[in-house]
CSV table of C-alpha atoms in Angstrom, one decimal:
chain,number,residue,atom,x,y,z
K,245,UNK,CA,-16.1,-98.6,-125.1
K,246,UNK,CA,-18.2,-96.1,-123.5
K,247,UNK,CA,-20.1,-97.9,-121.4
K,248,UNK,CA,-22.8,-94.9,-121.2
K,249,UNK,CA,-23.6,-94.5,-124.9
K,250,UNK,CA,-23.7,-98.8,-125.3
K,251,UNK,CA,-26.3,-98.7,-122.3
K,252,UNK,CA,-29.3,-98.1,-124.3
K,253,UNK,CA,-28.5,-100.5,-127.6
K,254,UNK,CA,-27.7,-102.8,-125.4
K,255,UNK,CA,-30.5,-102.6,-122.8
K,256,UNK,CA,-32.7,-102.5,-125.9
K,257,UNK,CA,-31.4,-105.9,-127.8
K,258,UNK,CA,-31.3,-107.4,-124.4
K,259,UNK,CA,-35.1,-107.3,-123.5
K,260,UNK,CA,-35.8,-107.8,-127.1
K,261,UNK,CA,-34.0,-111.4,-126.5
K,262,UNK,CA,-35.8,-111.6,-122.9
K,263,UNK,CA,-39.0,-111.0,-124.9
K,264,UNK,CA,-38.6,-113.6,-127.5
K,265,UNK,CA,-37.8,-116.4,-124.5
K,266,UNK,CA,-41.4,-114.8,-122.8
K,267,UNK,CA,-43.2,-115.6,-125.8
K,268,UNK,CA,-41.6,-118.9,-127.0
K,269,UNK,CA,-44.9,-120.9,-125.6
K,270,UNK,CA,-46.7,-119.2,-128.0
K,271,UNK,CA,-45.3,-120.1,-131.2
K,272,UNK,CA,-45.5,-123.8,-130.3
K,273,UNK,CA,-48.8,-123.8,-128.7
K,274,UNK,CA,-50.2,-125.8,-131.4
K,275,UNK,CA,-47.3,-128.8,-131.7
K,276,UNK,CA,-47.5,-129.1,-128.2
K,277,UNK,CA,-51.6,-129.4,-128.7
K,278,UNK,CA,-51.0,-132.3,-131.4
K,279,UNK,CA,-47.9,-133.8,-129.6
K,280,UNK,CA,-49.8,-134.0,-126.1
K,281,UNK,CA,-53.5,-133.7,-127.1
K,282,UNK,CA,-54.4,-130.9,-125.2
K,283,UNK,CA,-57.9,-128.9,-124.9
K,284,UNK,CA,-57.6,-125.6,-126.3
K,285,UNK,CA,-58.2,-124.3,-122.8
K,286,UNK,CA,-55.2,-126.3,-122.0
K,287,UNK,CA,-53.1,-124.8,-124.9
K,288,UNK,CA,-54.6,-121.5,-123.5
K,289,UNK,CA,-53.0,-121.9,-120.2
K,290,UNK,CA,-49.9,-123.2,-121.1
K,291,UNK,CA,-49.3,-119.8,-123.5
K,292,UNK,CA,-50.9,-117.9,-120.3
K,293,UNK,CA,-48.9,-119.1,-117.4
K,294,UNK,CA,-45.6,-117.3,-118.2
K,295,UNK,CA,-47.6,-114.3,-119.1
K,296,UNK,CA,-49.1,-114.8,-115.8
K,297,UNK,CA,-45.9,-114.5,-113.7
K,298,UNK,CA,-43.8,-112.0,-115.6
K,299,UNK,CA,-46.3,-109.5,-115.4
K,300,UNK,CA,-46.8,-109.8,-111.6
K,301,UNK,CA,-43.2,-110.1,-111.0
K,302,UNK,CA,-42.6,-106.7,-112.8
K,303,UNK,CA,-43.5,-104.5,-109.5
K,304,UNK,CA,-41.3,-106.6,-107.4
K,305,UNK,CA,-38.3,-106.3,-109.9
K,306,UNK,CA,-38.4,-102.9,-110.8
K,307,UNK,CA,-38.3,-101.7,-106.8
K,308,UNK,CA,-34.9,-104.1,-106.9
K,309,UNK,CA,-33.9,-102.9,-109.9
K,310,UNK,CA,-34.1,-99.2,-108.3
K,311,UNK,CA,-32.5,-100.0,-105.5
K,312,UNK,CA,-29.3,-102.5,-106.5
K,313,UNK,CA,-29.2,-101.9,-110.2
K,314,UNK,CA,-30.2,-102.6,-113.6
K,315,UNK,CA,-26.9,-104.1,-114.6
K,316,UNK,CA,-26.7,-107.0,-111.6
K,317,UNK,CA,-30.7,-107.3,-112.4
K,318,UNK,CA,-30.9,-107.6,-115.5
K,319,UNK,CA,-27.4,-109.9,-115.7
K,320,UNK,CA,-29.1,-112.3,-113.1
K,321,UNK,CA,-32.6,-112.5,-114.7
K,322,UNK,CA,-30.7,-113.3,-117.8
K,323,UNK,CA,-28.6,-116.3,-115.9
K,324,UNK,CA,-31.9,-117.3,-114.4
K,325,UNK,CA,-33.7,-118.2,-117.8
K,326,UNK,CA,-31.2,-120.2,-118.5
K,327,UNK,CA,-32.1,-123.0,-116.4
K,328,UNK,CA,-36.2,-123.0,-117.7
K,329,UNK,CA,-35.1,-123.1,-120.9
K,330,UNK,CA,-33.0,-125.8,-120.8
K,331,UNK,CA,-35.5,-127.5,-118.7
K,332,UNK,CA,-38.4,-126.8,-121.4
K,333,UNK,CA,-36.1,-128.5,-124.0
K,334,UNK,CA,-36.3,-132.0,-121.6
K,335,UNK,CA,-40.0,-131.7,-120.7
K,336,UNK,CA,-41.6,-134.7,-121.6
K,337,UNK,CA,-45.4,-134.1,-120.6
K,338,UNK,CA,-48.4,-131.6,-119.9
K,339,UNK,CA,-47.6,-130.6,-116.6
K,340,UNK,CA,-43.7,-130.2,-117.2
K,341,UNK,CA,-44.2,-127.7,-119.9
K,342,UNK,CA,-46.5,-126.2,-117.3
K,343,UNK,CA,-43.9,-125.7,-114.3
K,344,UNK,CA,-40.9,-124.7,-117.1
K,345,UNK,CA,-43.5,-122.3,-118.7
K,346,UNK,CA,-44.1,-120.9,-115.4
K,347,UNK,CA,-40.5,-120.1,-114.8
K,348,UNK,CA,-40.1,-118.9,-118.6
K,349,UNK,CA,-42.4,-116.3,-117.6
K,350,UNK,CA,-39.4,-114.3,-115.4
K,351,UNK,CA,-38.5,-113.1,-119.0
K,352,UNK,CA,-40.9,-111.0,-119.1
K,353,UNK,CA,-39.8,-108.9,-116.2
K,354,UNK,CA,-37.4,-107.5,-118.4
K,355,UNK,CA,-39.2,-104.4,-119.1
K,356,UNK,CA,-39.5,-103.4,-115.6
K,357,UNK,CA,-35.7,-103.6,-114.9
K,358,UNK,CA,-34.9,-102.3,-118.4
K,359,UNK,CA,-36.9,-98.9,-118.4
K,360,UNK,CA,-35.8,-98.9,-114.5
K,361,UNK,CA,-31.8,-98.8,-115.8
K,362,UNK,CA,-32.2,-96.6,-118.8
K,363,UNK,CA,-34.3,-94.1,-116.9
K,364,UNK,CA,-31.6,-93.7,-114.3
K,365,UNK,CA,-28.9,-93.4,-116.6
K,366,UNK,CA,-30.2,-90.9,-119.0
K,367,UNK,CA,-30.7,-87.1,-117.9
K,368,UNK,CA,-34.3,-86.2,-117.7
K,369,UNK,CA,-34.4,-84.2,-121.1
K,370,UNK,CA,-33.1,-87.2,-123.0
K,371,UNK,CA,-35.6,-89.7,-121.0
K,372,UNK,CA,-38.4,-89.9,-123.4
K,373,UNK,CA,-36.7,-90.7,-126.3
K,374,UNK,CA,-34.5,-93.5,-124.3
K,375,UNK,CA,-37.1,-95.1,-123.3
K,376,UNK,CA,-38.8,-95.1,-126.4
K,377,UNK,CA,-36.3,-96.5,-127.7
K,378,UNK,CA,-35.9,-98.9,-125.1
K,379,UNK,CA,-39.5,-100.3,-125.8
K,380,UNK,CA,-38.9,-101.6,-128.9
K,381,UNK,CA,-37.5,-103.9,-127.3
K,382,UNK,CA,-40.6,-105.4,-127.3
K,383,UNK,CA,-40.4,-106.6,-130.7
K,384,UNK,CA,-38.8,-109.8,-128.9
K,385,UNK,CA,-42.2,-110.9,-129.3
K,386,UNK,CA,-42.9,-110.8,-133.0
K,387,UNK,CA,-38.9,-112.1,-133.0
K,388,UNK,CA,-40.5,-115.1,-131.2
K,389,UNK,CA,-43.3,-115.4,-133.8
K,390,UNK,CA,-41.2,-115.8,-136.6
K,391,UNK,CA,-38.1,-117.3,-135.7
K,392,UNK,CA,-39.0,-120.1,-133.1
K,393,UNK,CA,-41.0,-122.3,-135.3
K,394,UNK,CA,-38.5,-121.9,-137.7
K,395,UNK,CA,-35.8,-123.5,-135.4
K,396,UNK,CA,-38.6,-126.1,-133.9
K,397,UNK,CA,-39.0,-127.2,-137.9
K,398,UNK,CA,-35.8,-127.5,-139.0
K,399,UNK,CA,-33.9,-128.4,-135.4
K,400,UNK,CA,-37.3,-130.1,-133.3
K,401,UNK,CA,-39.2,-128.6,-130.5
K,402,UNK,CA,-36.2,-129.1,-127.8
K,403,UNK,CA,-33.9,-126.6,-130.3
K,404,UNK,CA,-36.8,-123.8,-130.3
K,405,UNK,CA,-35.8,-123.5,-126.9
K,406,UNK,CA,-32.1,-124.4,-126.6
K,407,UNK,CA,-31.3,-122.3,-129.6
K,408,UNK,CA,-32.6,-119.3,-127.0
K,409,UNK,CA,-30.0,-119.8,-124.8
K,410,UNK,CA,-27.1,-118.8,-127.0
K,411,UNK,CA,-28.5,-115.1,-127.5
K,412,UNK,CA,-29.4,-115.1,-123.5
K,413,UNK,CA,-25.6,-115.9,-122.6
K,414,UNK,CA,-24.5,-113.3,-125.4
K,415,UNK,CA,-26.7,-110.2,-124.6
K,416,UNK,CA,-25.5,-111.5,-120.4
K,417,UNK,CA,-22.0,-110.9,-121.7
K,418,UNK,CA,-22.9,-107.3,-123.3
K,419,UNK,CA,-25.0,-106.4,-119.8
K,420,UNK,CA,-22.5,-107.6,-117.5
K,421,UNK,CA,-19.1,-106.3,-119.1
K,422,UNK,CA,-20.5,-103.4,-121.4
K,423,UNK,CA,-23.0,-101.7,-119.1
K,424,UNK,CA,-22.6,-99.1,-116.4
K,425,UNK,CA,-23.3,-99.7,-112.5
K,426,UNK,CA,-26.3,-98.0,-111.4
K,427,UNK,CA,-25.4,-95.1,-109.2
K,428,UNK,CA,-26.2,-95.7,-105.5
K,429,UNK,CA,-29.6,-94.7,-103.6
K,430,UNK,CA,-29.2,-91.9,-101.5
């Protein structure tokens, strides 16, 4: 496989997964309002907080990204939201949702290291269009919408976010093995 041409399908399905585990708060704000009788301003924060973190962390991760590769990035953010998610799935109050939710919200760094890897690896008359492409990755979100409370009804709560892991550790599998090294910094 040519490990150039797979970069941007894969790069693309992979932050489309990273998305979906961003915005799987969201989806359940409401059971978790009726299961824990939260405020609305509580329910508020709870679909805030990992909103909160992945946008801030963006800057951070996209320097890294630039400067020891989308593929390693990417592959470790991806091994990272692992352990929220199965953590969310054992939460068992308010404030636990809170601190997993918090840690949930690393997913949404994916679009800086994403755009960051695809814009390397693509010459600059093809850029636009790659990364383009590469956006729609944000569909994750509306993936979320539809297909979390789906799970959480037929499976429980716990699944909506345990059933995320098994596209996580498949699209990890595609970045790691199927994805080019990022070319060294001068």
């Amino acid at each position: 496989m040519d490990k150039q041409k797979a970069l941007l399908p894969i790069m693309t399905l992979a932050m489309t997964i990273a998305f979906a585990v961003w915005a799987v708060f969201s989806p359940l704000a409401s059971s978790f309002q009726q299961i824990y009788g939260l405020t609305s301003t509580q329910k508020s924060i709870l679909v805030a907080i990992p909103v909160l973190l992945g946008s801030i962390m963006r800057i951070p991760l996209g320097i890294l990204t630039g400067r020891y590769g989308g593929r390693k990035l990417f592959s470790l953010l991806l091994l990272f939201i692992i352990i929220p998610l199965i953590g969310a799935g054992f939460a068992n109050s308010y404030g636990m949702l809170l601190f997993w939710a918090f840690f949930i919200g690393m997913a949404g760094t994916s679009f800086a290291i994403s755009v960051t890897f695809v814009s390397k690896l693509t010459p600059p008359e093809k850029q636009g269009t790659a990364l383009g492409i590469n956006a729609m990755g944000n569909i994750g979100t509306a993936v979320a919408s539809f297909s979390v409370p789906a799970i959480a009804a037929a499976l429980g709560v716990k699944w909506a976010f345990w059933g995320l892991i098994f596209p996580v550790v498949i699209m990890l599998i595609f970045v790691w093995f199927f994805t080019p090294d990022t070319p060294k910094p001068a």
